Amino acid sequence: MLFSIYSENQFSWTPQTNPWVFSEYSIMWFKSYRITFACLSRMKIYRYPWTRLYSTSQTTVDSSEIKTFLALAHRWWDEQGVYAPLHSMNDLRLPFIRDNLLKTVAHHQPGKPLSGMKILDVGCGGGLLTEPLGRLGASVIGIDPVDENIKTAQHHKSFDPVLEKRIEYRACSLEEIVEETAETFDAVVASEVIEHVIDLETFIQCCYQVLKPGGSLFITTINKTQLSYALGIVFSEQIAGIVPKGTHTWEKFVSPEKLESILESNGLSVHTVAGMLYSPFSGYWRWSENTSLNYAAHAVKSTGQEPPVPAGFVFRGETEELHDKDSINPGVQEALKK
């Protein structure tokens, strides 16, 4: 493994090997002597869960986007303002998270169905999704790299005494808390976040690390299509002003197929992908079979009994569809029929 070594006069990269890392790699080598060089070249894509996936020098935060969100930090709870679509999105994403998590428990408390569950809300902003998750009974940690966002979230949480014991906010990035929260959470939520990170692979690896075996990862994001560029950037930002200019970068958008590939290659099995459509005229979201604009995904961490197959070794059948309706929760299925 390479570590950055700093001296007063210069930066230098020095290869250093930790004994425990060498021993693990030695075991892996002797057990894998039949692996071809082609397979070994793909090993850089897949990392086994017990290896360290990051260094503290890495970051998934795009510093250029911090300024954009810093300027809007005081506007999170304006339901008619620039974050109105996110307020409205709770009508879809909150039941989506709740219903899928309830599949994993035999019983739940009336009024507090997520009681006993630990959830990490990554890129929580002002707490628009963090608070309703807390009201459902979950213990939630909301993290965001913008300190002013966390201050806004803390201030708004103070109006509801019930949330004081259920929600904790931290001004930090995901990779900063990976070691201290390894295998801690029943669920990780990254809603409207991955289209802003600079290293999606590392971000997903960190999500894997903090999830318990069998834990769920929930993502909502924007597809990378010509339509998403036309409507998501040109219309929404430059013409209609639904969101501020510069909020999104089309190059960072990710297709469901690419996201699924990254998730599967990092030990997360994709259970659901469903399209989401927003009407700027009504201000409401609805589920859709069309994923060309926005979509939601639910993936589950492997239990650890069998290591996932490296990327490139699993292929979808020609007749298998991305939208597996059997895996979509009943509420989403019913909405798709309308």
XYZ file of C-alpha atoms in Angstrom:
338
model
C 0.000 0.000 0.000
C 1.203 3.529 -0.726
C 1.141 6.244 1.855
C 1.948 9.917 1.410
C 5.103 10.837 3.310
C 5.660 14.543 3.938
C 8.920 16.188 4.819
C 9.599 19.885 5.323
C 11.227 20.216 1.916
C 9.161 18.004 -0.361
C 6.322 15.609 -0.867
C 7.248 12.056 -1.745
C 5.442 8.782 -2.184
C 7.080 5.884 -0.396
C 5.887 2.304 -0.642
C 5.297 0.912 2.841
C 3.863 -2.463 3.714
C 2.002 -3.145 6.926
C 2.727 -6.668 8.195
C -0.955 -7.558 8.551
C -1.663 -6.370 5.024
C 1.189 -8.459 3.672
C -0.004 -11.556 5.493
C -3.539 -11.179 4.176
C -2.329 -10.619 0.660
C -0.057 -13.634 0.992
C -3.005 -15.805 1.979
C -5.035 -14.408 -0.881
C -2.170 -15.142 -3.271
C -1.711 -18.772 -2.281
C -5.443 -19.401 -2.359
C -5.742 -17.735 -5.736
C -2.775 -19.193 -7.640
C -5.013 -20.308 -10.489
C -6.326 -16.821 -11.185
C -5.233 -15.624 -14.607
C -3.555 -12.326 -15.263
C -6.767 -11.125 -16.876
C -8.645 -11.790 -13.673
C -5.940 -10.115 -11.606
C -6.242 -6.981 -13.689
C -9.881 -6.801 -12.678
C -9.087 -7.164 -8.986
C -8.387 -3.433 -8.852
C -12.092 -2.899 -9.522
C -13.278 -5.168 -6.727
C -12.038 -4.988 -3.154
C -12.895 -7.571 -0.559
C -14.766 -6.210 2.455
C -11.933 -6.840 4.900
C -9.387 -4.703 3.062
C -9.051 -1.003 3.705
C -10.840 0.809 0.912
C -9.606 4.323 1.316
C -7.034 6.570 2.935
C -7.816 9.661 4.931
C -6.130 11.729 2.220
C -8.877 10.774 -0.244
C -12.042 12.779 -0.499
C -15.264 12.426 -2.425
C -16.226 16.048 -1.790
C -16.004 18.472 -4.697
C -14.724 21.683 -3.144
C -15.988 23.706 -6.111
C -19.577 22.750 -5.219
C -19.231 23.736 -1.571
C -19.572 27.414 -2.517
C -22.870 26.773 -4.289
C -24.460 25.041 -1.308
C -22.895 27.446 1.182
C -24.728 30.341 -0.458
C -28.039 28.480 -0.128
C -27.571 27.111 3.391
C -30.200 29.417 4.913
C -32.885 28.398 2.410
C -33.294 24.688 3.147
C -36.591 24.980 4.997
C -38.263 27.389 2.579
C -40.859 25.020 1.107
C -41.577 27.426 -1.740
C -37.925 28.210 -2.490
C -35.120 26.556 -4.444
C -35.388 23.360 -2.391
C -39.133 22.953 -2.963
C -38.575 19.873 -5.210
C -36.675 18.157 -2.375
C -39.475 18.877 0.100
C -41.933 17.354 -2.363
C -39.646 14.387 -3.056
C -40.180 13.207 0.523
C -43.598 11.973 -0.611
C -41.778 9.299 -2.626
C -38.413 8.709 -1.016
C -39.606 8.440 2.599
C -42.105 5.590 1.934
C -39.548 4.003 -0.402
C -37.020 3.820 2.438
C -39.543 2.877 5.114
C -41.261 0.092 3.172
C -38.030 -1.581 2.095
C -36.595 -1.469 5.614
C -39.767 -2.929 7.099
C -39.272 -6.006 4.930
C -36.287 -6.857 7.137
C -38.140 -6.853 10.478
C -40.858 -9.174 11.776
C -42.537 -6.622 14.023
C -42.516 -2.855 14.396
C -43.981 -0.315 16.774
C -47.111 1.517 15.608
C -46.216 5.141 14.926
C -42.488 4.379 15.152
C -41.944 1.677 12.506
C -38.197 2.315 12.227
C -37.566 2.212 15.962
C -34.279 0.463 16.777
C -32.756 1.102 13.360
C -29.628 3.191 12.813
C -29.559 5.255 9.621
C -26.822 7.425 8.108
C -28.085 10.307 5.964
C -25.151 11.327 3.758
C -25.260 14.845 2.355
C -28.173 15.656 4.645
C -28.167 19.384 3.863
C -30.586 21.111 6.204
C -32.128 17.826 7.367
C -35.114 17.650 5.013
C -35.045 13.847 4.983
C -33.213 13.340 8.275
C -36.045 14.727 10.383
C -38.896 12.596 8.974
C -36.706 9.498 9.306
C -36.210 10.418 12.959
C -39.943 10.889 13.433
C -40.444 7.336 12.177
C -38.424 6.212 15.190
C -34.971 5.686 13.658
C -31.725 6.865 15.223
C -30.242 9.024 12.474
C -26.850 10.607 11.938
C -26.914 13.324 9.302
C -23.588 14.371 7.810
C -22.740 17.149 5.372
C -19.413 18.754 4.410
C -20.938 22.255 4.466
C -20.777 23.529 8.031
C -23.522 26.100 7.443
C -25.896 23.335 6.300
C -25.351 21.519 9.583
C -25.981 24.700 11.559
C -29.279 25.133 9.720
C -30.201 21.507 10.398
C -29.302 21.801 14.079
C -31.361 24.955 14.446
C -34.440 23.459 12.821
C -34.169 20.243 14.852
C -34.286 22.289 18.063
C -37.947 23.119 17.417
C -38.938 19.476 17.940
C -37.885 18.000 21.322
C -38.670 14.478 20.078
C -35.800 14.706 17.596
C -33.157 15.780 20.102
C -32.417 12.205 21.162
C -32.954 10.605 17.764
C -30.891 12.816 15.451
C -27.230 13.746 15.515
C -25.620 16.064 12.968
C -21.954 16.239 12.005
C -20.129 18.573 9.638
C -17.905 16.070 7.837
C -17.586 13.914 4.745
C -18.452 10.229 4.578
C -14.864 9.037 4.315
C -13.969 10.892 7.521
C -16.203 8.653 9.646
C -15.711 5.281 7.939
C -13.308 3.824 10.490
C -15.274 4.833 13.588
C -18.635 3.723 12.145
C -17.659 0.507 10.334
C -20.639 -1.879 10.078
C -22.756 0.418 12.250
C -25.818 1.277 10.179
C -28.902 -0.636 9.127
C -29.283 1.799 6.245
C -27.356 4.506 4.423
C -29.270 7.157 2.490
C -27.628 9.199 -0.270
C -30.487 11.169 -1.787
C -29.522 13.638 -4.543
C -25.880 13.283 -3.539
C -23.894 11.055 -5.897
C -24.270 13.511 -8.785
C -22.152 15.908 -6.713
C -19.253 13.655 -5.612
C -15.932 13.556 -7.432
C -15.141 9.874 -6.824
C -18.246 7.703 -7.034
C -16.381 4.410 -6.624
C -14.783 5.499 -3.351
C -18.099 6.886 -2.161
C -19.866 3.555 -2.743
C -17.020 1.676 -1.056
C -17.400 3.881 2.026
C -21.145 3.234 2.052
C -20.401 -0.499 1.999
C -17.980 -0.156 4.898
C -20.392 1.581 7.272
C -23.331 -0.738 6.539
C -24.049 -3.793 8.638
C -24.142 -7.083 6.704
C -27.580 -7.182 5.111
C -27.926 -3.399 5.470
C -29.610 -1.255 2.822
C -28.271 1.559 0.659
C -30.843 3.990 -0.757
C -29.920 6.327 -3.595
C -31.863 8.870 -5.603
C -30.086 10.624 -8.427
C -30.209 11.818 -12.050
C -29.622 9.682 -15.133
C -26.994 10.729 -17.662
C -29.057 11.223 -20.823
C -29.609 13.937 -23.396
C -33.041 14.469 -21.879
C -31.587 15.003 -18.403
C -29.231 17.618 -19.838
C -32.054 19.397 -21.671
C -34.502 19.370 -18.758
C -32.259 19.038 -15.718
C -29.753 21.726 -16.642
C -30.891 23.854 -19.582
C -34.554 24.134 -18.564
C -34.382 23.767 -14.768
C -31.320 25.941 -14.218
C -30.980 28.302 -17.156
C -34.583 28.903 -18.244
C -37.096 28.203 -15.488
C -34.770 28.804 -12.545
C -36.205 25.848 -10.623
C -32.723 25.288 -9.194
C -29.820 27.777 -9.127
C -27.404 27.867 -12.046
C -24.358 25.678 -11.550
C -26.085 23.289 -9.141
C -25.498 20.298 -11.414
C -22.773 19.121 -13.762
C -24.040 16.792 -16.472
C -20.741 14.897 -16.624
C -21.311 13.738 -13.033
C -24.724 12.251 -13.757
C -24.735 8.450 -13.727
C -26.912 5.947 -15.545
C -28.734 3.186 -13.646
C -26.652 0.612 -15.524
C -23.348 2.168 -14.483
C -24.488 2.679 -10.903
C -25.662 -0.911 -10.694
C -22.323 -2.133 -12.025
C -20.428 -0.152 -9.373
C -22.747 -1.322 -6.614
C -22.585 -4.996 -7.600
C -18.795 -4.932 -7.934
C -18.508 -3.565 -4.405
C -20.632 -6.166 -2.634
C -24.037 -4.458 -2.888
C -26.851 -6.374 -4.560
C -29.327 -4.150 -6.402
C -32.928 -5.003 -5.493
C -34.877 -2.112 -6.983
C -34.495 0.611 -9.590
C -37.510 2.835 -10.269
C -37.959 6.019 -12.272
C -39.146 9.282 -10.746
C -40.812 12.182 -12.561
C -41.243 15.732 -11.276
C -43.813 18.208 -12.566
C -42.653 21.816 -12.126
C -46.243 22.913 -12.707
C -47.872 20.886 -9.927
C -44.765 20.657 -7.762
C -45.271 16.937 -7.182
C -43.281 13.776 -7.901
C -44.603 10.427 -9.101
C -43.144 6.997 -9.777
C -42.514 6.018 -13.388
C -41.127 3.134 -15.409
C -39.041 5.727 -17.253
C -35.615 6.254 -15.684
C -34.308 8.715 -18.282
C -34.467 11.613 -15.810
C -34.534 10.834 -12.083
C -34.512 7.418 -10.463
C -34.281 5.685 -7.091
C -32.226 2.602 -6.292
C -32.183 0.203 -3.352
C -29.203 -2.108 -2.823
C -28.384 -4.523 -0.014
C -24.962 -5.353 1.403
C -23.900 -8.970 1.140
C -24.039 -10.933 4.378
C -20.391 -11.924 4.125
C -21.008 -15.636 3.804
C -19.796 -15.534 0.229
C -17.640 -12.773 -1.256
C -19.300 -11.074 -4.229
C -18.043 -11.905 -7.699
C -15.634 -9.322 -9.172
C -16.980 -6.886 -11.730
C -17.084 -8.327 -15.208
C -17.928 -11.893 -14.151
C -21.667 -11.422 -13.736
C -23.776 -10.694 -16.777
C -27.463 -9.982 -16.975
C -29.539 -12.294 -19.114
C -30.741 -10.850 -22.390
C -34.368 -10.974 -21.222
C -33.746 -9.528 -17.770
C -35.000 -5.994 -17.319
C -33.451 -3.323 -15.163
C -36.823 -2.682 -13.551
C -37.492 -5.929 -11.748
C -41.129 -5.398 -10.767
C -41.060 -8.340 -8.356
C -38.431 -6.527 -6.303
C -40.218 -3.181 -6.171
C -42.207 -2.635 -3.007
C -46.028 -2.811 -3.350
C -46.493 0.933 -3.005
C -44.203 1.626 -5.948
C -45.800 -1.158 -8.006
C -49.237 0.324 -7.454
C -48.032 3.786 -8.461
C -46.493 2.436 -11.661
C -49.844 0.961 -12.702
C -51.530 4.362 -12.615
